[in-house]
Tab-separated table of C-alpha atoms in Angstrom:
chain	number	residue	atom	x	y	z
A	1	MET	CA	-9.373	7.598	-22.383
A	2	LYS	CA	-9.927	9.344	-19.004
A	3	PHE	CA	-9.183	8.171	-15.512
A	4	ASN	CA	-7.923	9.019	-12.006
A	5	ALA	CA	-5.260	7.099	-10.118
A	6	ASN	CA	-3.318	6.889	-6.916
A	7	LYS	CA	0.113	8.273	-7.706
A	8	GLU	CA	2.076	5.863	-5.645
A	9	THR	CA	0.362	2.696	-6.924
A	10	PHE	CA	0.552	3.978	-10.483
A	11	SER	CA	4.306	4.801	-10.179
A	12	GLN	CA	5.110	1.420	-8.636
A	13	SER	CA	3.479	-0.431	-11.526
A	14	LEU	CA	5.119	1.776	-14.108
A	15	GLN	CA	8.484	1.200	-12.551
A	16	LYS	CA	8.195	-2.571	-13.215
A	17	VAL	CA	7.642	-1.952	-16.912
A	18	VAL	CA	10.100	0.734	-17.689
A	19	GLY	CA	13.072	-1.681	-17.138
A	20	ALA	CA	12.072	-3.615	-20.217
A	21	LEU	CA	12.654	-0.618	-22.581
A	22	PRO	CA	15.778	-0.786	-24.760
A	23	ALA	CA	18.713	1.478	-23.928
A	24	LYS	CA	19.200	2.075	-27.575
A	25	THR	CA	16.910	1.165	-30.496
A	26	THR	CA	16.405	1.932	-34.184
A	27	ILE	CA	12.689	1.258	-33.727
A	28	PRO	CA	11.194	4.400	-32.190
A	29	VAL	CA	7.905	2.806	-30.920
A	30	LEU	CA	9.986	0.653	-28.553
A	31	ASN	CA	10.797	3.798	-26.543
A	32	ASN	CA	7.110	3.903	-25.572
A	33	ILE	CA	5.049	2.190	-22.930
A	34	LEU	CA	1.628	0.987	-24.015
A	35	LEU	CA	-1.034	2.309	-21.546
A	36	ARG	CA	-4.406	0.685	-21.781
A	37	ILE	CA	-7.428	1.380	-19.568
A	38	GLU	CA	-10.051	-1.325	-19.208
A	39	ASN	CA	-12.441	-2.404	-16.461
A	40	ASP	CA	-11.099	0.157	-13.942
A	41	LYS	CA	-7.555	-1.072	-14.399
A	42	ALA	CA	-4.469	0.506	-16.040
A	43	TYR	CA	-2.506	-2.022	-17.959
A	44	PHE	CA	1.130	-1.156	-18.811
A	45	THR	CA	3.340	-2.909	-21.378
A	46	GLY	CA	6.986	-2.360	-22.227
A	47	THR	CA	9.221	-4.385	-24.623
A	48	ASP	CA	12.544	-4.459	-26.407
A	49	LEU	CA	11.150	-7.327	-28.608
A	50	GLU	CA	13.346	-9.892	-26.641
A	51	ILE	CA	11.773	-9.193	-23.266
A	52	SER	CA	8.250	-7.893	-22.523
A	53	ILE	CA	6.552	-6.889	-19.257
A	54	THR	CA	2.863	-6.290	-18.615
A	55	THR	CA	1.464	-5.269	-15.318
A	56	ALA	CA	-1.702	-3.586	-13.968
A	57	CYS	CA	-2.970	-1.398	-11.161
A	58	PRO	CA	-6.506	-0.228	-10.173
A	59	VAL	CA	-7.802	3.186	-11.390
A	60	GLU	CA	-11.088	5.070	-11.522
A	61	ALA	CA	-11.903	5.163	-15.202
A	62	SER	CA	-14.588	7.249	-16.902
A	63	GLU	CA	-13.429	6.540	-20.422
A	64	GLU	CA	-11.518	3.439	-21.615
A	65	GLY	CA	-8.880	3.501	-24.291
A	66	ALA	CA	-5.164	3.065	-25.057
A	67	ILE	CA	-2.163	5.078	-26.062
A	68	ALA	CA	1.600	4.502	-26.540
A	69	VAL	CA	3.355	7.146	-24.423
A	70	PRO	CA	7.109	7.981	-24.207
A	71	GLY	CA	8.134	5.600	-21.490
A	72	LYS	CA	11.113	7.066	-19.712
A	73	ARG	CA	9.828	10.626	-19.680
A	74	PHE	CA	6.418	9.481	-18.570
A	75	PHE	CA	7.931	7.469	-15.709
A	76	ASP	CA	10.330	10.276	-14.730
A	77	ILE	CA	7.488	12.821	-14.186
A	78	ILE	CA	5.220	10.325	-12.453
A	79	ARG	CA	8.092	9.401	-10.056
A	80	GLU	CA	8.884	13.147	-9.340
A	81	LEU	CA	5.323	14.038	-8.545
A	82	PRO	CA	4.171	14.437	-4.882
A	83	ASP	CA	2.045	11.721	-3.481
A	84	LEU	CA	-1.226	13.200	-4.542
A	85	PRO	CA	-4.024	11.825	-6.845
A	86	ILE	CA	-3.404	12.208	-10.537
A	87	SER	CA	-5.743	12.387	-13.478
A	88	LEU	CA	-4.950	11.465	-17.109
A	89	GLU	CA	-6.806	12.076	-20.286
A	90	SER	CA	-6.017	11.363	-23.981
A	91	ASP	CA	-7.649	12.594	-27.209
A	92	PRO	CA	-8.023	10.950	-30.586
A	93	SER	CA	-4.846	12.644	-31.865
A	94	GLN	CA	-2.726	10.721	-29.360
A	95	HIS	CA	-2.036	13.591	-26.965
A	96	LEU	CA	-1.950	12.661	-23.318
A	97	GLN	CA	-2.485	15.222	-20.482
A	98	LEU	CA	-1.491	14.487	-16.914
A	99	LYS	CA	-2.799	16.692	-14.126
A	100	ASN	CA	-2.443	17.004	-10.385
A	101	GLU	CA	-2.606	19.853	-7.808
A	102	LYS	CA	0.916	20.958	-8.803
A	103	GLY	CA	0.517	21.266	-12.549
A	104	ILE	CA	-0.356	20.011	-15.968
A	105	TYR	CA	2.008	17.855	-18.107
A	106	LYS	CA	1.438	17.052	-21.731
A	107	PHE	CA	2.846	14.185	-23.848
A	108	VAL	CA	2.716	13.407	-27.581
A	109	GLY	CA	1.907	9.760	-27.850
A	110	GLU	CA	1.530	7.324	-30.712
A	111	ASP	CA	-1.127	5.078	-32.067
A	112	PRO	CA	-1.400	1.965	-29.773
A	113	GLU	CA	-1.921	-0.182	-32.919
A	114	GLU	CA	1.703	0.559	-33.860
A	115	PHE	CA	2.944	-1.005	-30.596
A	116	PRO	CA	4.393	-4.596	-31.050
A	117	HIS	CA	2.170	-7.488	-30.133
A	118	ILE	CA	4.058	-10.419	-28.553
A	119	ASP	CA	2.731	-13.929	-29.415
A	120	VAL	CA	3.194	-16.449	-26.588
A	121	GLU	CA	3.142	-20.120	-27.574
A	122	GLU	CA	1.890	-22.819	-25.343
A	123	SER	CA	4.376	-23.847	-22.661
A	124	ASP	CA	5.958	-27.311	-22.410
A	125	PHE	CA	6.321	-27.230	-18.640
A	126	GLU	CA	5.257	-24.966	-15.819
A	127	PHE	CA	5.846	-24.856	-12.119
A	128	VAL	CA	5.420	-22.579	-9.112
A	129	LEU	CA	8.342	-21.618	-6.841
A	130	PRO	CA	8.678	-19.079	-3.981
A	131	ALA	CA	10.156	-15.925	-5.488
A	132	GLU	CA	12.640	-15.781	-2.642
A	133	THR	CA	14.020	-19.201	-3.661
A	134	PHE	CA	14.252	-18.328	-7.294
A	135	ASN	CA	15.887	-14.911	-6.664
A	136	ARG	CA	18.364	-16.442	-4.292
A	137	MET	CA	19.463	-18.948	-7.043
A	138	VAL	CA	19.788	-16.061	-9.534
A	139	GLU	CA	21.828	-13.960	-7.088
A	140	LYS	CA	24.231	-16.819	-6.478
A	141	THR	CA	24.907	-17.398	-10.281
A	142	ILE	CA	24.305	-14.287	-12.294
A	143	TYR	CA	27.559	-12.557	-11.513
A	144	ALA	CA	29.559	-15.382	-13.179
A	145	VAL	CA	28.105	-15.129	-16.605
A	146	SER	CA	30.261	-14.079	-19.566
A	147	THR	CA	30.078	-10.586	-21.024
A	148	ASP	CA	31.593	-11.819	-24.349
A	149	GLU	CA	28.864	-11.457	-26.943
A	150	LEU	CA	30.881	-13.803	-29.246
A	151	ARG	CA	30.065	-16.587	-26.746
A	152	ALA	CA	26.347	-15.881	-26.566
A	153	THR	CA	25.389	-19.083	-24.725
A	154	LEU	CA	27.623	-18.072	-21.808
A	155	THR	CA	25.991	-14.675	-21.472
A	156	GLY	CA	22.981	-16.150	-19.738
A	157	VAL	CA	22.163	-18.391	-16.798
A	158	TYR	CA	21.467	-22.076	-17.682
A	159	LEU	CA	18.308	-23.400	-16.066
A	160	GLN	CA	17.954	-27.113	-15.743
A	161	ILE	CA	14.832	-28.846	-14.611
A	162	LEU	CA	15.660	-32.407	-13.531
A	163	PRO	CA	13.195	-35.029	-12.088
A	164	ASN	CA	14.110	-34.170	-8.418
A	165	GLU	CA	16.145	-31.002	-8.781
A	166	LEU	CA	16.119	-27.463	-10.087
A	167	ARG	CA	19.541	-26.256	-11.095
A	168	MET	CA	21.092	-22.977	-12.242
A	169	VAL	CA	24.566	-22.770	-13.748
A	170	ALA	CA	26.676	-19.797	-14.920
A	171	THR	CA	30.222	-19.678	-16.250
A	172	ASP	CA	32.542	-17.331	-18.151
A	173	GLY	CA	35.198	-19.902	-18.725
A	174	HIS	CA	37.347	-18.815	-15.736
A	175	ARG	CA	34.856	-19.508	-12.996
A	176	LEU	CA	31.734	-21.608	-12.718
A	177	VAL	CA	28.797	-21.569	-10.294
A	178	LYS	CA	26.201	-24.365	-9.847
A	179	ILE	CA	23.322	-24.115	-7.407
A	180	SER	CA	20.720	-26.816	-6.953
A	181	HIS	CA	17.348	-26.632	-5.235
A	182	GLN	CA	16.526	-29.988	-3.822
A	183	GLN	CA	13.046	-31.309	-2.955
A	184	PHE	CA	11.836	-30.145	-6.386
A	185	LYS	CA	9.418	-32.110	-8.561
A	186	GLY	CA	10.323	-31.770	-12.184
A	187	GLY	CA	9.023	-33.644	-15.233
A	188	GLU	CA	10.052	-37.148	-16.340
A	189	SER	CA	12.365	-35.742	-18.987
A	190	PRO	CA	15.053	-33.119	-18.247
A	191	ILE	CA	14.312	-29.587	-19.610
A	192	SER	CA	16.872	-26.857	-20.020
A	193	VAL	CA	16.977	-23.226	-21.214
A	194	ILE	CA	19.440	-20.378	-21.215
A	195	LEU	CA	17.900	-17.270	-19.647
A	196	PRO	CA	19.098	-13.671	-20.414
A	197	THR	CA	20.441	-11.761	-17.442
A	198	LYS	CA	18.222	-8.756	-18.226
A	199	ALA	CA	15.046	-10.848	-17.737
A	200	LEU	CA	16.395	-12.367	-14.447
A	201	ASN	CA	17.259	-8.960	-13.047
A	202	LEU	CA	13.794	-7.659	-13.874
A	203	VAL	CA	12.117	-10.596	-12.123
A	204	SER	CA	14.343	-10.129	-9.066
A	205	LYS	CA	13.647	-6.399	-8.808
A	206	ALA	CA	9.813	-6.735	-9.369
A	207	THR	CA	9.149	-9.612	-6.941
A	208	GLY	CA	8.883	-9.547	-3.078
A	209	PRO	CA	9.938	-12.273	-0.602
A	210	ASP	CA	6.399	-13.471	0.080
A	211	MET	CA	5.370	-13.882	-3.523
A	212	ASP	CA	5.000	-17.110	-5.508
A	213	LEU	CA	6.434	-17.164	-9.019
A	214	GLN	CA	4.722	-19.174	-11.764
A	215	ILE	CA	7.249	-20.147	-14.417
A	216	GLN	CA	6.143	-21.421	-17.880
A	217	ILE	CA	8.808	-22.833	-20.128
A	218	SER	CA	8.736	-23.537	-23.879
A	219	GLU	CA	11.383	-24.141	-26.451
A	220	SER	CA	11.728	-20.470	-27.494
A	221	HIS	CA	10.614	-18.465	-24.373
A	222	VAL	CA	9.911	-18.330	-20.667
A	223	VAL	CA	7.029	-16.508	-18.965
A	224	PHE	CA	7.192	-15.462	-15.302
A	225	THR	CA	3.897	-14.613	-13.674
A	226	PHE	CA	3.339	-12.997	-10.208
A	227	ASP	CA	0.491	-10.874	-8.874
A	228	GLU	CA	-0.667	-8.687	-11.770
A	229	THR	CA	2.618	-8.972	-13.648
A	230	LYS	CA	3.842	-11.112	-16.534
A	231	ILE	CA	7.421	-11.024	-17.743
A	232	PHE	CA	8.048	-12.698	-21.135
A	233	THR	CA	11.567	-13.447	-22.408
A	234	LYS	CA	13.011	-15.178	-25.276
A	235	VAL	CA	15.658	-17.701	-24.382
A	236	ILE	CA	19.170	-17.590	-25.703
A	237	ASN	CA	19.533	-19.969	-28.628
A	238	GLY	CA	22.449	-22.460	-28.718
A	239	GLN	CA	23.901	-25.442	-26.882
A	240	TYR	CA	25.211	-24.773	-23.461
A	241	PRO	CA	28.674	-26.307	-22.900
A	242	ASN	CA	28.866	-29.611	-21.009
A	243	TYR	CA	30.016	-27.966	-17.794
A	244	GLU	CA	30.051	-31.147	-15.726
A	245	ARG	CA	33.130	-32.255	-17.700
A	246	VAL	CA	35.271	-29.463	-16.196
A	247	ILE	CA	34.271	-30.167	-12.640
A	248	PRO	CA	37.117	-32.229	-11.114
A	249	ILE	CA	36.097	-35.315	-9.285
A	250	ASP	CA	39.366	-36.092	-7.477
A	251	ASN	CA	40.147	-32.839	-5.559
A	252	ASN	CA	40.963	-34.650	-2.330
A	253	ILE	CA	42.961	-31.894	-0.600
A	254	GLU	CA	40.873	-29.594	1.594
A	255	MET	CA	41.474	-26.156	3.077
A	256	HIS	CA	39.000	-24.695	5.581
A	257	VAL	CA	39.274	-20.953	6.145
A	258	ASN	CA	37.234	-18.124	7.642
A	259	ARG	CA	35.417	-16.365	4.803
A	260	GLU	CA	35.526	-12.774	6.178
A	261	MET	CA	39.218	-13.105	7.155
A	262	LEU	CA	40.138	-14.376	3.644
A	263	MET	CA	38.094	-11.624	1.922
A	264	ALA	CA	39.803	-8.940	3.968
A	265	ALA	CA	43.317	-10.295	3.251
A	266	VAL	CA	42.668	-10.605	-0.469
A	267	ARG	CA	41.186	-7.090	-0.677
A	268	ARG	CA	44.258	-5.579	0.959
A	269	VAL	CA	46.864	-7.672	-0.778
A	270	SER	CA	45.319	-7.332	-4.223
A	271	ILE	CA	45.915	-3.587	-4.142
A	272	PHE	CA	49.537	-4.545	-4.970
A	273	SER	CA	48.590	-7.039	-7.722
A	274	ASN	CA	49.075	-6.330	-11.475
A	275	PRO	CA	46.070	-4.067	-12.496
A	276	TYR	CA	45.553	-6.131	-15.583
A	277	THR	CA	45.909	-9.756	-14.340
A	278	HIS	CA	44.913	-9.173	-10.619
A	279	GLN	CA	47.087	-12.133	-9.954
A	280	ILE	CA	47.599	-13.169	-6.379
A	281	ARG	CA	49.406	-16.187	-4.843
A	282	PHE	CA	48.029	-18.609	-2.236
A	283	SER	CA	50.908	-20.294	-0.364
A	284	LEU	CA	49.268	-23.190	1.480
A	285	SER	CA	50.735	-25.026	4.474
A	286	PRO	CA	49.106	-27.166	7.198
A	287	SER	CA	48.525	-24.298	9.653
A	288	SER	CA	48.267	-21.184	7.554
A	289	LEU	CA	47.411	-19.560	4.301
A	290	VAL	CA	49.756	-16.786	3.012
A	291	VAL	CA	48.214	-14.406	0.408
A	292	GLN	CA	50.794	-12.550	-1.697
A	293	ALA	CA	50.928	-10.091	-4.574
A	294	GLU	CA	53.662	-8.218	-6.387
A	295	ASP	CA	53.545	-5.831	-9.287
A	296	MET	CA	56.767	-6.149	-11.207
A	297	GLU	CA	56.091	-3.268	-13.590
A	298	ILE	CA	55.349	-0.563	-11.024
A	299	GLY	CA	56.956	-2.122	-7.998
A	300	GLY	CA	55.448	-2.878	-4.582
A	301	GLU	CA	54.413	-6.127	-2.931
A	302	ALA	CA	52.337	-7.376	-0.067
A	303	GLN	CA	51.642	-10.529	1.855
A	304	GLU	CA	49.381	-11.545	4.675
A	305	ALA	CA	49.184	-14.811	6.683
A	306	ILE	CA	45.847	-16.019	8.062
A	307	PRO	CA	45.036	-19.250	9.859
A	308	ALA	CA	43.748	-22.104	7.782
A	309	ASP	CA	43.093	-25.825	8.248
A	310	TYR	CA	44.903	-27.405	5.278
A	311	SER	CA	45.283	-31.185	4.761
A	312	GLY	CA	47.875	-31.394	2.042
A	313	GLU	CA	51.538	-30.816	1.254
A	314	PRO	CA	52.789	-27.190	0.929
A	315	MET	CA	51.426	-25.783	-2.401
A	316	ASP	CA	51.468	-22.457	-4.245
A	317	VAL	CA	48.492	-21.613	-6.419
A	318	GLY	CA	47.750	-18.423	-8.454
A	319	TYR	CA	44.265	-16.922	-8.712
A	320	ASN	CA	42.554	-13.768	-10.064
A	321	ALA	CA	41.784	-11.641	-6.949
A	322	VAL	CA	38.620	-10.224	-8.454
A	323	TYR	CA	37.197	-13.714	-9.069
A	324	VAL	CA	38.150	-14.836	-5.541
A	325	LEU	CA	36.337	-11.899	-3.951
A	326	ASP	CA	33.230	-12.365	-6.207
A	327	ILE	CA	32.980	-16.026	-5.123
A	328	LEU	CA	33.415	-15.271	-1.440
A	329	ARG	CA	30.905	-12.448	-1.521
A	330	HIS	CA	28.234	-14.870	-2.755
A	331	ILE	CA	28.737	-17.443	-0.010
A	332	ASP	CA	26.758	-17.106	3.212
A	333	SER	CA	28.517	-19.435	5.651
A	334	GLU	CA	31.131	-18.244	8.252
A	335	ASN	CA	33.739	-20.651	6.823
A	336	VAL	CA	34.470	-21.832	3.247
A	337	VAL	CA	36.072	-25.094	1.955
A	338	PHE	CA	38.532	-25.117	-0.925
A	339	ARG	CA	38.897	-28.591	-2.497
A	340	LEU	CA	42.237	-28.805	-4.355
A	341	LYS	CA	44.358	-31.230	-6.309
A	342	ASN	CA	47.393	-29.313	-7.634
A	343	PRO	CA	48.357	-25.822	-8.832
A	344	ASP	CA	47.064	-26.562	-12.354
A	345	THR	CA	43.664	-27.928	-11.453
A	346	ALA	CA	40.524	-25.927	-10.775
A	347	ALA	CA	39.536	-25.398	-7.181
A	348	ILE	CA	36.054	-26.304	-5.972
A	349	ILE	CA	34.862	-23.822	-3.371
A	350	GLU	CA	31.807	-24.494	-1.161
A	351	PRO	CA	30.315	-23.105	1.983
A	352	SER	CA	31.235	-25.127	5.037
A	353	GLU	CA	27.464	-25.609	5.737
A	354	GLN	CA	24.957	-25.831	2.960
A	355	GLN	CA	21.524	-24.212	3.246
A	356	GLU	CA	18.540	-26.522	3.757
A	357	ASN	CA	17.415	-28.135	0.387
A	358	GLU	CA	20.316	-26.466	-1.400
A	359	GLU	CA	23.623	-27.354	-2.825
A	360	LEU	CA	26.042	-24.585	-3.863
A	361	MET	CA	29.274	-25.260	-5.623
A	362	LYS	CA	31.775	-22.847	-7.211
A	363	LEU	CA	34.714	-23.597	-9.388
A	364	LEU	CA	37.740	-21.326	-9.971
A	365	MET	CA	40.450	-21.831	-12.602
A	366	PRO	CA	43.935	-21.129	-11.416
A	367	ILE	CA	46.436	-18.749	-13.111
A	368	ARG	CA	49.890	-19.981	-13.969
A	369	LEU	CA	52.320	-18.343	-11.555
A	370	ASN	CA	55.242	-16.261	-12.753
A	371	ASP	CA	58.505	-16.231	-10.825
A	372	ALA	CA	57.134	-13.164	-9.166
A	373	VAL	CA	53.385	-12.723	-8.663
């Protein structure tokens, strides 16, 4: 193959694909990107066998063909080149030469026939959603997934398609996030899949705010399509837990508090918390919230009082400061609402004002308080 390309356009397309390559693999060909030239377009494909990305950009081709080229090294040199036209040429022995005004760079490639071919079965359901909406839902949930590989179903984001609602859920057993996109037209029967976080991060990085995202769902995989790009991902096998059972329905005590003020207090006070448990205490009373922490092993303690509108009897509740901060960072409103029952029941945390056509709910399990925090 032989062609010329705009360096910036070529690099941008390559960047979308390189993220699919595995960090470690025992299958050497997976370290490559498949480069194919056809009809004055360069097609790039990268895969780790679970996730695959294909994208394209325009080129000026004088010879069509294909080669599997070392992915990360190829991307690294393209990225570092100045913004000048580039020319590439391969020979039958799978050697690829890259040239521009600055120099010549040679790669030893592999036979494109050795590169894995991904079979995509027909989808059961497909829909189009603004990429901005989809990425917002991902951003509000993905931080709460589990990192415990022994609980594989919790390591992904649970996507539910209901007749009038699109929902994403994530939990690690200590916290849970549920976000719903209203005004959504689903199918007659509910559909659900567990999406790997790597695939969701790749979609978020590759899409822009003005794009539309086509999503095709089948029992074993999901395909995201936008512009010239397709991202294929296998879904995580297994039954997602019945998360609705753990959401309390009788948390009738409310606390309204300024989000930024609470975040700042928790950040400062948590410096004095135990470095393993990150335990802090919320002491609630009708006019204020006192945030406290004490590390009994090393010594040192801290407390701060901030104004809060609290409707119940005085109560002390323990929380993990890291989880509290994660939850507050992913809420947009000026004020947040904690819905509580008692020190042993999970708190429901919501923005004081929901976004249009959206319902965001977060759940946080308490920590049993010691005599000293």
